[in-house]
Amino acid sequence: MSPLSSIFSSLTILTVKMVQRIYKCLLPALLCIGVESCSSDSLQGTVDAGSLSISVETDSRAVIAGKDGSIVDTGYLPADGTVSLTLFSSVGGSSHTWEDIGDFPQGEYYFAGSYSLEARSGDTMIEGFDTPAFYGEKTVQVVKDKDTQAVVKLSLANSLVKVVYTDAAKSAFRSLSALVHTIGGVYHTCLIDEDRYLCLKPGKTELSLDVQLTDGSRIVFPAYTLQSADAANTYELTVDCEETQDGPELTVSGVEGDRSVTLTEEFINASGPVLTSSWNPDDILELPEGNLPSEVYSVSVESSVPLTSLMLSVLSLPLGEDGFPGEVDLLNLASGQDVLLRELGLVYDVDRSGGTVDYTRLLGRLVYLTSESEVSAFSLVATSADGKSSQPVTLYVRSMPVEISVSKIYPVTMGVDKARVDVRCDESGFRDHVEVEIFDAAADKWDKITDVSIEPIGAHEYSLSFGVPSGSTPVDVRVLYCEEVRATLEIQRKMPPFRIEVDAFATMAGVKVIPEDPSMLESISSMTRVYVNGEEAPLYLQLKDLGIFSVIGLSPNTSYTFKATMMSGVDDIEFTPEVTVTTEGTPQLPNYDFEDRDEGVRYKGLKSGGRYSQTVVEIFNWQHSIDIEQEVPKNWANTNAKTFALSSTNHNTWYMQPSVSLTRDPVFSQSFAVELSCVGFDPNGKPIPDYTQVGKPYLDYSPIVPEIAYKAAGKLFLGDYRYDPATVTETYTEGITWNSRPSSLNGYYRYFPCEGDRSDSGLAIVEVLGKHDGETVVIASGTARLELASSYTAFSVPLTYTMFGVKASSIKVMFSASSHIGTIAEETHDVVTVSNPHTASSVGGRLWIDNVTLAY
C-alpha cells in the first residue's frame, strides 16, 4: 500500500455530526422500543408481528468495462467484523444501525410491514490500491406470524482502475508513471510495475502522465479522462509509446477510446507550470484543531505559458461540512465560489501567469472529528495552455484533538440556576473556540448557550459559568471546541439552604419557608413541594412572596411529620430537616346550642305602666303588673343586669326590661334559642303621672309614656359583665381561655329590625387572641351583619390568620341585637326603640340565635 493510501485508509464518509444525526433516529420501530426487537415468543399472535433473520452474501466480481458484460472475479471480500447493517422502518422513517452485522439479533420479532436494509463495508472515499468498499440494499416484508429470511447481497462500491504499460512505453523513457485522480481526491501514483487495482470513488476519473526523459527533465501532462467510471466495473488504461518523426507519441487507450500526445521538441523544451510549496512535501503537518499554524503554508505558482486551470482538490471532512468544495478551479470560479472560499479562510491571488495560494487561515478551520478523519489533504495542480501540468503539490494536515478535561463540577443551586465547571485545556486558542451546549430533553435537542463567562483560574485552567434552565433534574452539558464535542458531563442540582416551620391548626397546617439567604425566598417558594408523613401533599393558599403554604386534610389531635423540597422527577430527592407537629383539637363553644340554662330575670308583680281611672272620676284604682320568669344560656354573659336593674328607683316595665332571654319558640333545633332585644331602661325613672279617662270608650291601660333616659342593644357574649347602677357604668370582660384556631363561626338567626330603623341589623363578632412577643394580640377576627330574616337563616363569620405560628390563647364571641354598639351613651344616642303604651315598654330590633358552632 502506498504512503498516500495509508494516510487515507482510515477516512470515512460519515462525520461525527452525521453519525450523531443517524443515532438520534435510532429506530425504535420494534415491538418494545422501535427497532429494538422483542424476543418473547409469547408475542406471536398477540400483535401483527413476525420474526426476521438477515444474512449477507458478497459478490466479489466486477464487470470488465467495454468487454460486453464480461466478468472478472477480483477476489475482494470484506474483512471480518467490518460489515455494518442499517434497518429502516417504512413507518416514521426511524432506523437503527449495527456496526457489525454479527450483532444483529436473528429471529426476533418485528411489527409486520416493510423494512429497508442497507449493508456496507469500507468507504469509497478511502481510495487506494486494494482498498475495496462494498454496498448492498434490500427491501423486505415482515409478515405476521411468519419467519422472514432476508439476504442482502453486497457488491463492489468502487470503480477499479488498473494502468498497464506496454514494453515500448516502459523502455522509452528514464521513468514513466501515471497520476490518477478523482474529483476531490488525492493523486495516486501508478508505477510501471504496479498490477493491483486502484479502488476509486465512482465518477469522473483523470489520468496524467509523469515522464522523465533521458536527460533527467520531467514533463507532466493530462493524458486521459474517464467521464463516468461506474461502481463494480474494472477499467484498464493502457499506456503505449511509438516513435514518430516529431518525437515520442504516448497513447492511453481505454473504454472511452484512445488519447495521444506527441512529445515534440517544442513541447519538451517549453517550460511547464511550476508549483513551489513553503513546506517540505514529505512532511505531515500536525496541527491542534482550531489553531493557526505558526508558519505560513502557501504555494507559489509560476508559468511562462498562460494557465488554463489551477485545480485545488480538498479531501477534508470538516471543511466539507462547512461547504468547502471538493474540487475547484481557482482560475475559473463559478458564481459565488470566490466569496465562499475567502469566507472560509482561503487566501489566493492568482491569474493566468501564476500567483500565490495561501492555506494558513483555512487550516485554522480544521477540527478533529474522529481518528478516521483526522487527516486532510490539499492538492494543487496547474495546467498551461500548451497542455503541460505541474507536479501536484499536496499538503497533508493531521488535526490533533484538543483535550478538554473537566477538573471540577459545581452543583447548580436551584433558584439561582447558574452552573460552573472548571476545565483544563493546554491550547492558547481555548477562549476563542470553546462553546457550551445544554440538552433540552423536551425538544430532544442540544441548545447552544450564548452567554458563557470564561475566567482563567490557573495555568491552562478555566472556569466556565453559564445559566441553565430552572428545574430539579440534572443538567446534561457538553463542552465543544471548534463546534466538536470534547467533554460531556452531568451537573447535579442542589437546593439553596432553607428550612421550614410548621404552624399546625386542627385540620390544616401552615408551612413557612425560612431561607438562609432572605433574597432567595421567592425563588425557593416558587418550587417548594411539601411532604407529610412521607407523601407529597397538595398545597393551597400559596403565598409565594411570603413563603407560606397551607396543607389541608389533616386530622385533629394527630402527630404529623413535615419536610420540604424543591426537587421533583429525580430519584435522590434532597429534603429539608423534618418537623414533627401535633394538630390542634376541635373544641366547640360552651353551651353552643343554648340547651343548658341558668336562671334569668325573675320578678312577680312588676308594675307595667302608670295608674289610670276606670271612668272620668279621678279615682286611680287600676294599674297593670306582670310576672317575669325567664332563663338565660349557661356559660354566656348578658346585659340584663343593666336593662333590668333591681336597684332601679322605679320598678316599672317602662324602666326595667330584660334584653336577653331563652325562648322555646321559635327555635332552629332542639328546645331553646336565645332572644336578644334592644330596649329602653332607666335606673332612676321618674314617677309616672296618673291617667284620668277623658270619655268613652275607656282605655284599659295608661297611655302615658314617661321619659326614658337610656337605650341599650341586648348582647350575649362569652366572658363576664358588670353594671354599676349608681354610676350608670358597665364593664365587659370578654373572652374565655382557648387553645385552638377555628376557621369560622357559624349558626342560625332570625332578625326583625325596629320599625323606626329598618336599616339596622344584628351583629355576630368573633376575635381569636394569642400571645406575640409577650403581648396579647388579635390573631383573627370577623364580624357578620345579621340582616332582616323572618325565618332562621344560616350565617358564617370566616376567620383568617395572618400571624404565622401564633397560637390561640383566648376567644371572644359576641352577639348584639343592633349594629349600634358602644358605650351606654353611644347606644342611647344611636339605638332606636319604639314606645308601646299597651305593653308599657320601649323595644327596638330583636335577634334570635341558635345552634352556634365553630368550623375547623
mmCIF file of C-alpha atoms in Angstrom, residues 107-401:
data_model
loop_
_atom_site.group_PDB
_atom_site.id
_atom_site.type_symbol
_atom_site.label_atom_id
_atom_site.label_comp_id
_atom_site.label_asym_id
_atom_site.label_seq_id
_atom_site.Cartn_x
_atom_site.Cartn_y
_atom_site.Cartn_z
ATOM 1 C CA GLY A 107 -35.056 -14.448 14.599
ATOM 2 C CA GLU A 108 -36.578 -11.812 16.826
ATOM 3 C CA TYR A 109 -39.994 -10.258 16.332
ATOM 4 C CA TYR A 110 -40.785 -7.042 14.477
ATOM 5 C CA PHE A 111 -44.006 -5.313 13.596
ATOM 6 C CA ALA A 112 -45.380 -6.595 10.342
ATOM 7 C CA GLY A 113 -44.617 -4.248 7.480
ATOM 8 C CA SER A 114 -41.960 -3.085 5.065
ATOM 9 C CA TYR A 115 -38.331 -2.534 6.050
ATOM 10 C CA SER A 116 -35.321 -1.383 4.052
ATOM 11 C CA LEU A 117 -31.940 -2.948 4.687
ATOM 12 C CA GLU A 118 -28.571 -1.417 3.902
ATOM 13 C CA ALA A 119 -25.272 -3.202 4.393
ATOM 14 C CA ARG A 120 -21.871 -1.712 3.775
ATOM 15 C CA SER A 121 -18.186 -2.363 4.326
ATOM 16 C CA GLY A 122 -15.421 0.110 3.763
ATOM 17 C CA ASP A 123 -15.793 3.533 2.209
ATOM 18 C CA THR A 124 -15.399 4.778 -1.346
ATOM 19 C CA MET A 125 -13.653 7.875 -0.016
ATOM 20 C CA ILE A 126 -10.845 5.618 1.147
ATOM 21 C CA GLU A 127 -9.102 5.413 -2.206
ATOM 22 C CA GLY A 128 -6.035 3.306 -2.783
ATOM 23 C CA PHE A 129 -4.708 0.036 -4.037
ATOM 24 C CA ASP A 130 -6.675 -2.979 -2.833
ATOM 25 C CA THR A 131 -8.966 -0.892 -0.580
ATOM 26 C CA PRO A 132 -12.372 -2.136 -1.728
ATOM 27 C CA ALA A 133 -15.684 -0.909 -0.393
ATOM 28 C CA PHE A 134 -18.947 -2.847 -0.616
ATOM 29 C CA TYR A 135 -22.586 -1.850 -0.532
ATOM 30 C CA GLY A 136 -25.916 -3.636 -0.757
ATOM 31 C CA GLU A 137 -29.564 -2.880 -0.102
ATOM 32 C CA LYS A 138 -32.803 -4.791 0.037
ATOM 33 C CA THR A 139 -36.465 -4.220 0.856
ATOM 34 C CA VAL A 140 -38.028 -6.907 3.000
ATOM 35 C CA GLN A 141 -41.623 -7.512 4.048
ATOM 36 C CA VAL A 142 -42.145 -8.874 7.576
ATOM 37 C CA VAL A 143 -45.301 -10.993 7.576
ATOM 38 C CA LYS A 144 -47.434 -11.676 10.619
ATOM 39 C CA ASP A 145 -46.583 -14.969 12.342
ATOM 40 C CA LYS A 146 -44.011 -15.805 9.641
ATOM 41 C CA ASP A 147 -40.248 -16.224 9.801
ATOM 42 C CA THR A 148 -38.760 -13.933 7.166
ATOM 43 C CA GLN A 149 -35.292 -14.793 5.860
ATOM 44 C CA ALA A 150 -33.606 -11.818 4.181
ATOM 45 C CA VAL A 151 -30.347 -11.951 2.237
ATOM 46 C CA VAL A 152 -28.544 -8.700 1.468
ATOM 47 C CA LYS A 153 -26.128 -9.009 -1.430
ATOM 48 C CA LEU A 154 -23.014 -6.876 -1.204
ATOM 49 C CA SER A 155 -21.307 -5.749 -4.382
ATOM 50 C CA LEU A 156 -18.275 -3.590 -5.016
ATOM 51 C CA ALA A 157 -18.948 0.100 -4.479
ATOM 52 C CA ASN A 158 -15.693 1.276 -6.096
ATOM 53 C CA SER A 159 -14.651 1.677 -9.652
ATOM 54 C CA LEU A 160 -11.474 -0.355 -10.187
ATOM 55 C CA VAL A 161 -8.727 1.150 -12.348
ATOM 56 C CA LYS A 162 -5.523 -0.522 -13.474
ATOM 57 C CA VAL A 163 -2.820 1.182 -15.543
ATOM 58 C CA VAL A 164 -0.899 -1.123 -17.852
ATOM 59 C CA TYR A 165 2.327 -0.111 -19.626
ATOM 60 C CA THR A 166 3.500 -1.704 -22.861
ATOM 61 C CA ASP A 167 7.088 -2.723 -23.180
ATOM 62 C CA ALA A 168 7.564 0.083 -25.656
ATOM 63 C CA ALA A 169 6.348 2.614 -23.100
ATOM 64 C CA LYS A 170 8.466 1.147 -20.348
ATOM 65 C CA SER A 171 11.668 1.324 -22.382
ATOM 66 C CA ALA A 172 11.142 4.713 -23.991
ATOM 67 C CA PHE A 173 11.970 6.893 -21.013
ATOM 68 C CA ARG A 174 14.149 7.016 -17.948
ATOM 69 C CA SER A 175 10.945 6.737 -15.896
ATOM 70 C CA LEU A 176 7.268 6.751 -16.588
ATOM 71 C CA SER A 177 4.314 6.786 -14.185
ATOM 72 C CA ALA A 178 0.657 7.775 -14.155
ATOM 73 C CA LEU A 179 -1.156 10.080 -11.753
ATOM 74 C CA VAL A 180 -4.778 9.004 -11.273
ATOM 75 C CA HIS A 181 -7.200 11.409 -9.699
ATOM 76 C CA THR A 182 -10.945 11.585 -8.968
ATOM 77 C CA ILE A 183 -12.894 14.720 -8.224
ATOM 78 C CA GLY A 184 -11.917 15.937 -4.758
ATOM 79 C CA GLY A 185 -9.443 13.120 -4.244
ATOM 80 C CA VAL A 186 -5.708 12.994 -3.953
ATOM 81 C CA TYR A 187 -3.309 11.992 -6.770
ATOM 82 C CA HIS A 188 -2.420 8.312 -6.824
ATOM 83 C CA THR A 189 0.850 7.296 -8.489
ATOM 84 C CA CYS A 190 0.727 4.155 -10.662
ATOM 85 C CA LEU A 191 4.256 2.916 -11.338
ATOM 86 C CA ILE A 192 5.111 0.811 -14.357
ATOM 87 C CA ASP A 193 5.328 -2.386 -12.324
ATOM 88 C CA GLU A 194 2.032 -1.861 -10.449
ATOM 89 C CA ASP A 195 -0.504 -4.566 -11.271
ATOM 90 C CA ARG A 196 -3.052 -4.051 -8.494
ATOM 91 C CA TYR A 197 -6.426 -2.430 -8.875
ATOM 92 C CA LEU A 198 -6.725 1.137 -7.740
ATOM 93 C CA CYS A 199 -10.037 1.318 -5.831
ATOM 94 C CA LEU A 200 -11.561 4.707 -6.548
ATOM 95 C CA LYS A 201 -14.664 6.702 -5.951
ATOM 96 C CA PRO A 202 -17.007 6.203 -8.935
ATOM 97 C CA GLY A 203 -17.346 9.145 -11.278
ATOM 98 C CA LYS A 204 -15.080 11.281 -13.363
ATOM 99 C CA THR A 205 -11.513 9.948 -13.283
ATOM 100 C CA GLU A 206 -8.493 11.711 -14.723
ATOM 101 C CA LEU A 207 -5.064 10.331 -15.647
ATOM 102 C CA SER A 208 -1.921 12.389 -16.149
ATOM 103 C CA LEU A 209 1.449 11.035 -17.258
ATOM 104 C CA ASP A 210 4.670 11.891 -15.487
ATOM 105 C CA VAL A 211 7.547 11.379 -17.928
ATOM 106 C CA GLN A 212 11.206 11.669 -17.056
ATOM 107 C CA LEU A 213 13.320 11.953 -20.166
ATOM 108 C CA THR A 214 16.783 10.517 -20.642
ATOM 109 C CA ASP A 215 18.305 13.911 -19.892
ATOM 110 C CA GLY A 216 16.599 13.938 -16.494
ATOM 111 C CA SER A 217 13.974 16.537 -17.340
ATOM 112 C CA ARG A 218 10.356 15.811 -16.374
ATOM 113 C CA ILE A 219 7.102 16.506 -18.133
ATOM 114 C CA VAL A 220 3.649 16.158 -16.615
ATOM 115 C CA PHE A 221 0.560 16.467 -18.766
ATOM 116 C CA PRO A 222 -3.108 15.380 -18.776
ATOM 117 C CA ALA A 223 -3.418 12.249 -20.887
ATOM 118 C CA TYR A 224 -6.853 10.660 -20.414
ATOM 119 C CA THR A 225 -10.256 11.199 -18.818
ATOM 120 C CA LEU A 226 -12.901 8.650 -17.912
ATOM 121 C CA GLN A 227 -16.021 10.752 -17.869
ATOM 122 C CA SER A 228 -18.008 8.308 -15.770
ATOM 123 C CA ALA A 229 -16.432 5.311 -14.092
ATOM 124 C CA ASP A 230 -19.098 3.070 -12.609
ATOM 125 C CA ALA A 231 -19.070 1.048 -9.415
ATOM 126 C CA ALA A 232 -18.270 -2.656 -9.691
ATOM 127 C CA ASN A 233 -16.579 -2.069 -13.045
ATOM 128 C CA THR A 234 -12.916 -2.530 -13.944
ATOM 129 C CA TYR A 235 -11.159 -0.114 -16.228
ATOM 130 C CA GLU A 236 -7.837 -0.959 -17.816
ATOM 131 C CA LEU A 237 -5.903 2.004 -19.175
ATOM 132 C CA THR A 238 -3.011 1.021 -21.416
ATOM 133 C CA VAL A 239 -0.063 3.342 -21.929
ATOM 134 C CA ASP A 240 1.875 2.795 -25.156
ATOM 135 C CA CYS A 241 4.673 4.702 -26.866
ATOM 136 C CA GLU A 242 5.545 4.933 -30.533
ATOM 137 C CA GLU A 243 8.438 6.822 -32.063
ATOM 138 C CA THR A 244 7.397 9.341 -34.713
ATOM 139 C CA GLN A 245 9.334 11.846 -36.768
ATOM 140 C CA ASP A 246 8.042 14.584 -34.468
ATOM 141 C CA GLY A 247 9.009 12.718 -31.300
ATOM 142 C CA PRO A 248 7.674 10.002 -28.976
ATOM 143 C CA GLU A 249 3.912 9.641 -29.146
ATOM 144 C CA LEU A 250 2.302 8.470 -25.907
ATOM 145 C CA THR A 251 -1.111 6.913 -26.297
ATOM 146 C CA VAL A 252 -3.513 5.997 -23.473
ATOM 147 C CA SER A 253 -6.178 3.528 -24.539
ATOM 148 C CA GLY A 254 -9.323 2.806 -22.576
ATOM 149 C CA VAL A 255 -13.007 2.105 -22.773
ATOM 150 C CA GLU A 256 -13.694 5.639 -23.949
ATOM 151 C CA GLY A 257 -11.161 5.474 -26.806
ATOM 152 C CA ASP A 258 -7.558 6.473 -27.363
ATOM 153 C CA ARG A 259 -5.876 9.719 -26.416
ATOM 154 C CA SER A 260 -2.426 10.584 -27.822
ATOM 155 C CA VAL A 261 0.127 13.241 -27.028
ATOM 156 C CA THR A 262 3.304 13.715 -29.119
ATOM 157 C CA LEU A 263 6.279 14.892 -27.155
ATOM 158 C CA THR A 264 7.656 17.294 -29.753
ATOM 159 C CA GLU A 265 10.865 19.125 -29.165
ATOM 160 C CA GLU A 266 8.894 22.307 -28.718
ATOM 161 C CA PHE A 267 6.609 20.603 -26.211
ATOM 162 C CA ILE A 268 9.545 19.134 -24.341
ATOM 163 C CA ASN A 269 11.507 22.373 -24.235
ATOM 164 C CA ALA A 270 8.574 24.535 -23.200
ATOM 165 C CA SER A 271 8.597 25.450 -19.517
ATOM 166 C CA GLY A 272 5.689 23.834 -17.698
ATOM 167 C CA PRO A 273 3.934 25.355 -14.725
ATOM 168 C CA VAL A 274 5.928 25.166 -11.509
ATOM 169 C CA LEU A 275 4.465 24.959 -8.040
ATOM 170 C CA THR A 276 6.711 25.730 -5.098
ATOM 171 C CA SER A 277 5.470 24.989 -1.599
ATOM 172 C CA SER A 278 6.575 26.738 1.556
ATOM 173 C CA TRP A 279 6.727 23.396 3.380
ATOM 174 C CA ASN A 280 8.508 20.148 2.900
ATOM 175 C CA PRO A 281 6.094 17.994 0.827
ATOM 176 C CA ASP A 282 7.381 14.882 2.609
ATOM 177 C CA ASP A 283 6.156 16.166 5.967
ATOM 178 C CA ILE A 284 2.715 15.912 7.506
ATOM 179 C CA LEU A 285 1.705 18.991 9.440
ATOM 180 C CA GLU A 286 0.316 18.114 12.853
ATOM 181 C CA LEU A 287 -1.915 20.961 13.947
ATOM 182 C CA PRO A 288 -4.105 21.208 17.045
ATOM 183 C CA GLU A 289 -7.649 21.704 15.858
ATOM 184 C CA GLY A 290 -8.807 25.280 15.554
ATOM 185 C CA ASN A 291 -5.251 26.601 15.735
ATOM 186 C CA LEU A 292 -3.431 28.567 13.090
ATOM 187 C CA PRO A 293 -0.023 27.199 12.131
ATOM 188 C CA SER A 294 2.975 29.146 13.380
ATOM 189 C CA GLU A 295 4.344 29.400 9.839
ATOM 190 C CA VAL A 296 2.862 30.354 6.509
ATOM 191 C CA TYR A 297 1.619 27.441 4.383
ATOM 192 C CA SER A 298 1.372 28.648 0.822
ATOM 193 C CA VAL A 299 2.105 27.617 -2.758
ATOM 194 C CA SER A 300 3.779 29.829 -5.345
ATOM 195 C CA VAL A 301 2.537 29.303 -8.923
ATOM 196 C CA GLU A 302 4.688 30.208 -11.898
ATOM 197 C CA SER A 303 4.121 29.638 -15.619
ATOM 198 C CA SER A 304 5.714 31.100 -18.707
ATOM 199 C CA VAL A 305 2.733 29.911 -20.720
ATOM 200 C CA PRO A 306 -0.718 31.212 -19.781
ATOM 201 C CA LEU A 307 -2.506 28.904 -17.429
ATOM 202 C CA THR A 308 -5.811 27.353 -18.378
ATOM 203 C CA SER A 309 -6.613 25.922 -14.945
ATOM 204 C CA LEU A 310 -5.427 25.854 -11.370
ATOM 205 C CA MET A 311 -7.201 22.916 -9.765
ATOM 206 C CA LEU A 312 -7.453 22.765 -5.987
ATOM 207 C CA SER A 313 -8.644 19.420 -4.631
ATOM 208 C CA VAL A 314 -9.550 19.273 -0.943
ATOM 209 C CA LEU A 315 -10.139 15.990 0.843
ATOM 210 C CA SER A 316 -11.301 17.162 4.279
ATOM 211 C CA LEU A 317 -14.407 16.071 6.086
ATOM 212 C CA PRO A 318 -14.582 19.053 8.474
ATOM 213 C CA LEU A 319 -14.171 21.542 5.634
ATOM 214 C CA GLY A 320 -16.694 19.606 3.564
ATOM 215 C CA GLU A 321 -19.226 20.098 6.328
ATOM 216 C CA ASP A 322 -18.514 23.822 6.168
ATOM 217 C CA GLY A 323 -19.323 23.805 2.448
ATOM 218 C CA PHE A 324 -15.823 23.891 1.014
ATOM 219 C CA PRO A 325 -15.974 22.293 -2.476
ATOM 220 C CA GLY A 326 -14.095 19.058 -3.044
ATOM 221 C CA GLU A 327 -12.541 20.460 -6.186
ATOM 222 C CA VAL A 328 -12.426 23.950 -7.605
ATOM 223 C CA ASP A 329 -10.609 25.696 -10.455
ATOM 224 C CA LEU A 330 -9.234 28.895 -8.959
ATOM 225 C CA LEU A 331 -8.920 30.427 -12.418
ATOM 226 C CA ASN A 332 -12.444 29.589 -13.496
ATOM 227 C CA LEU A 333 -14.633 30.005 -10.420
ATOM 228 C CA ALA A 334 -18.354 29.520 -10.541
ATOM 229 C CA SER A 335 -20.692 32.214 -9.277
ATOM 230 C CA GLY A 336 -20.393 32.703 -5.511
ATOM 231 C CA GLN A 337 -17.368 30.460 -5.104
ATOM 232 C CA ASP A 338 -14.911 33.311 -4.622
ATOM 233 C CA VAL A 339 -16.897 34.713 -1.695
ATOM 234 C CA LEU A 340 -17.288 31.253 -0.130
ATOM 235 C CA LEU A 341 -13.605 30.339 -0.389
ATOM 236 C CA ARG A 342 -12.454 33.624 1.078
ATOM 237 C CA GLU A 343 -15.020 33.473 3.908
ATOM 238 C CA LEU A 344 -13.712 30.039 4.833
ATOM 239 C CA GLY A 345 -10.170 31.383 5.002
ATOM 240 C CA LEU A 346 -8.501 30.547 1.682
ATOM 241 C CA VAL A 347 -6.303 33.433 0.578
ATOM 242 C CA TYR A 348 -5.248 33.498 -3.077
ATOM 243 C CA ASP A 349 -4.027 35.983 -5.623
ATOM 244 C CA VAL A 350 -3.762 34.212 -8.977
ATOM 245 C CA ASP A 351 -4.158 34.930 -12.655
ATOM 246 C CA ARG A 352 -3.149 33.284 -15.929
ATOM 247 C CA SER A 353 0.506 33.920 -15.238
ATOM 248 C CA GLY A 354 0.539 32.432 -11.754
ATOM 249 C CA GLY A 355 0.325 33.808 -8.247
ATOM 250 C CA THR A 356 0.047 32.572 -4.673
ATOM 251 C CA VAL A 357 -2.356 30.284 -2.834
ATOM 252 C CA ASP A 358 -2.173 30.581 0.977
ATOM 253 C CA TYR A 359 -3.765 27.877 3.155
ATOM 254 C CA THR A 360 -2.726 29.352 6.508
ATOM 255 C CA ARG A 361 -6.042 30.831 7.610
ATOM 256 C CA LEU A 362 -8.018 27.973 6.101
ATOM 257 C CA LEU A 363 -6.099 25.483 8.247
ATOM 258 C CA GLY A 364 -7.479 27.215 11.326
ATOM 259 C CA ARG A 365 -10.902 25.800 10.470
ATOM 260 C CA LEU A 366 -9.763 22.195 10.662
ATOM 261 C CA VAL A 367 -11.189 20.255 13.552
ATOM 262 C CA TYR A 368 -10.765 16.766 14.852
ATOM 263 C CA LEU A 369 -13.852 14.647 14.234
ATOM 264 C CA THR A 370 -12.722 11.049 14.572
ATOM 265 C CA SER A 371 -9.484 9.143 14.248
ATOM 266 C CA GLU A 372 -10.693 8.001 10.821
ATOM 267 C CA SER A 373 -10.988 11.569 9.554
ATOM 268 C CA GLU A 374 -8.098 13.272 11.276
ATOM 269 C CA VAL A 375 -6.053 13.822 8.065
ATOM 270 C CA SER A 376 -6.980 16.449 5.495
ATOM 271 C CA ALA A 377 -5.274 16.812 2.101
ATOM 272 C CA PHE A 378 -4.922 19.892 -0.107
ATOM 273 C CA SER A 379 -3.695 19.181 -3.644
ATOM 274 C CA LEU A 380 -2.927 21.842 -6.226
ATOM 275 C CA VAL A 381 -2.210 21.251 -9.930
ATOM 276 C CA ALA A 382 -1.649 23.920 -12.589
ATOM 277 C CA THR A 383 -2.207 23.283 -16.300
ATOM 278 C CA SER A 384 -0.976 25.613 -19.044
ATOM 279 C CA ALA A 385 -2.378 26.353 -22.464
ATOM 280 C CA ASP A 386 0.167 24.094 -24.164
ATOM 281 C CA GLY A 387 -1.181 21.066 -22.298
ATOM 282 C CA LYS A 388 1.509 20.755 -19.677
ATOM 283 C CA SER A 389 0.722 20.278 -15.983
ATOM 284 C CA SER A 390 2.686 20.880 -12.870
ATOM 285 C CA GLN A 391 3.617 18.195 -10.474
ATOM 286 C CA PRO A 392 0.794 18.007 -7.914
ATOM 287 C CA VAL A 393 1.705 19.636 -4.625
ATOM 288 C CA THR A 394 -0.151 18.145 -1.712
ATOM 289 C CA LEU A 395 -0.287 19.365 1.877
ATOM 290 C CA TYR A 396 -1.279 16.758 4.437
ATOM 291 C CA VAL A 397 -2.552 18.030 7.775
ATOM 292 C CA ARG A 398 -3.275 15.798 10.721
ATOM 293 C CA SER A 399 -5.740 17.551 13.046
ATOM 294 C CA MET A 400 -4.783 16.856 16.628
ATOM 295 C CA PRO A 401 -7.712 16.717 19.050
#
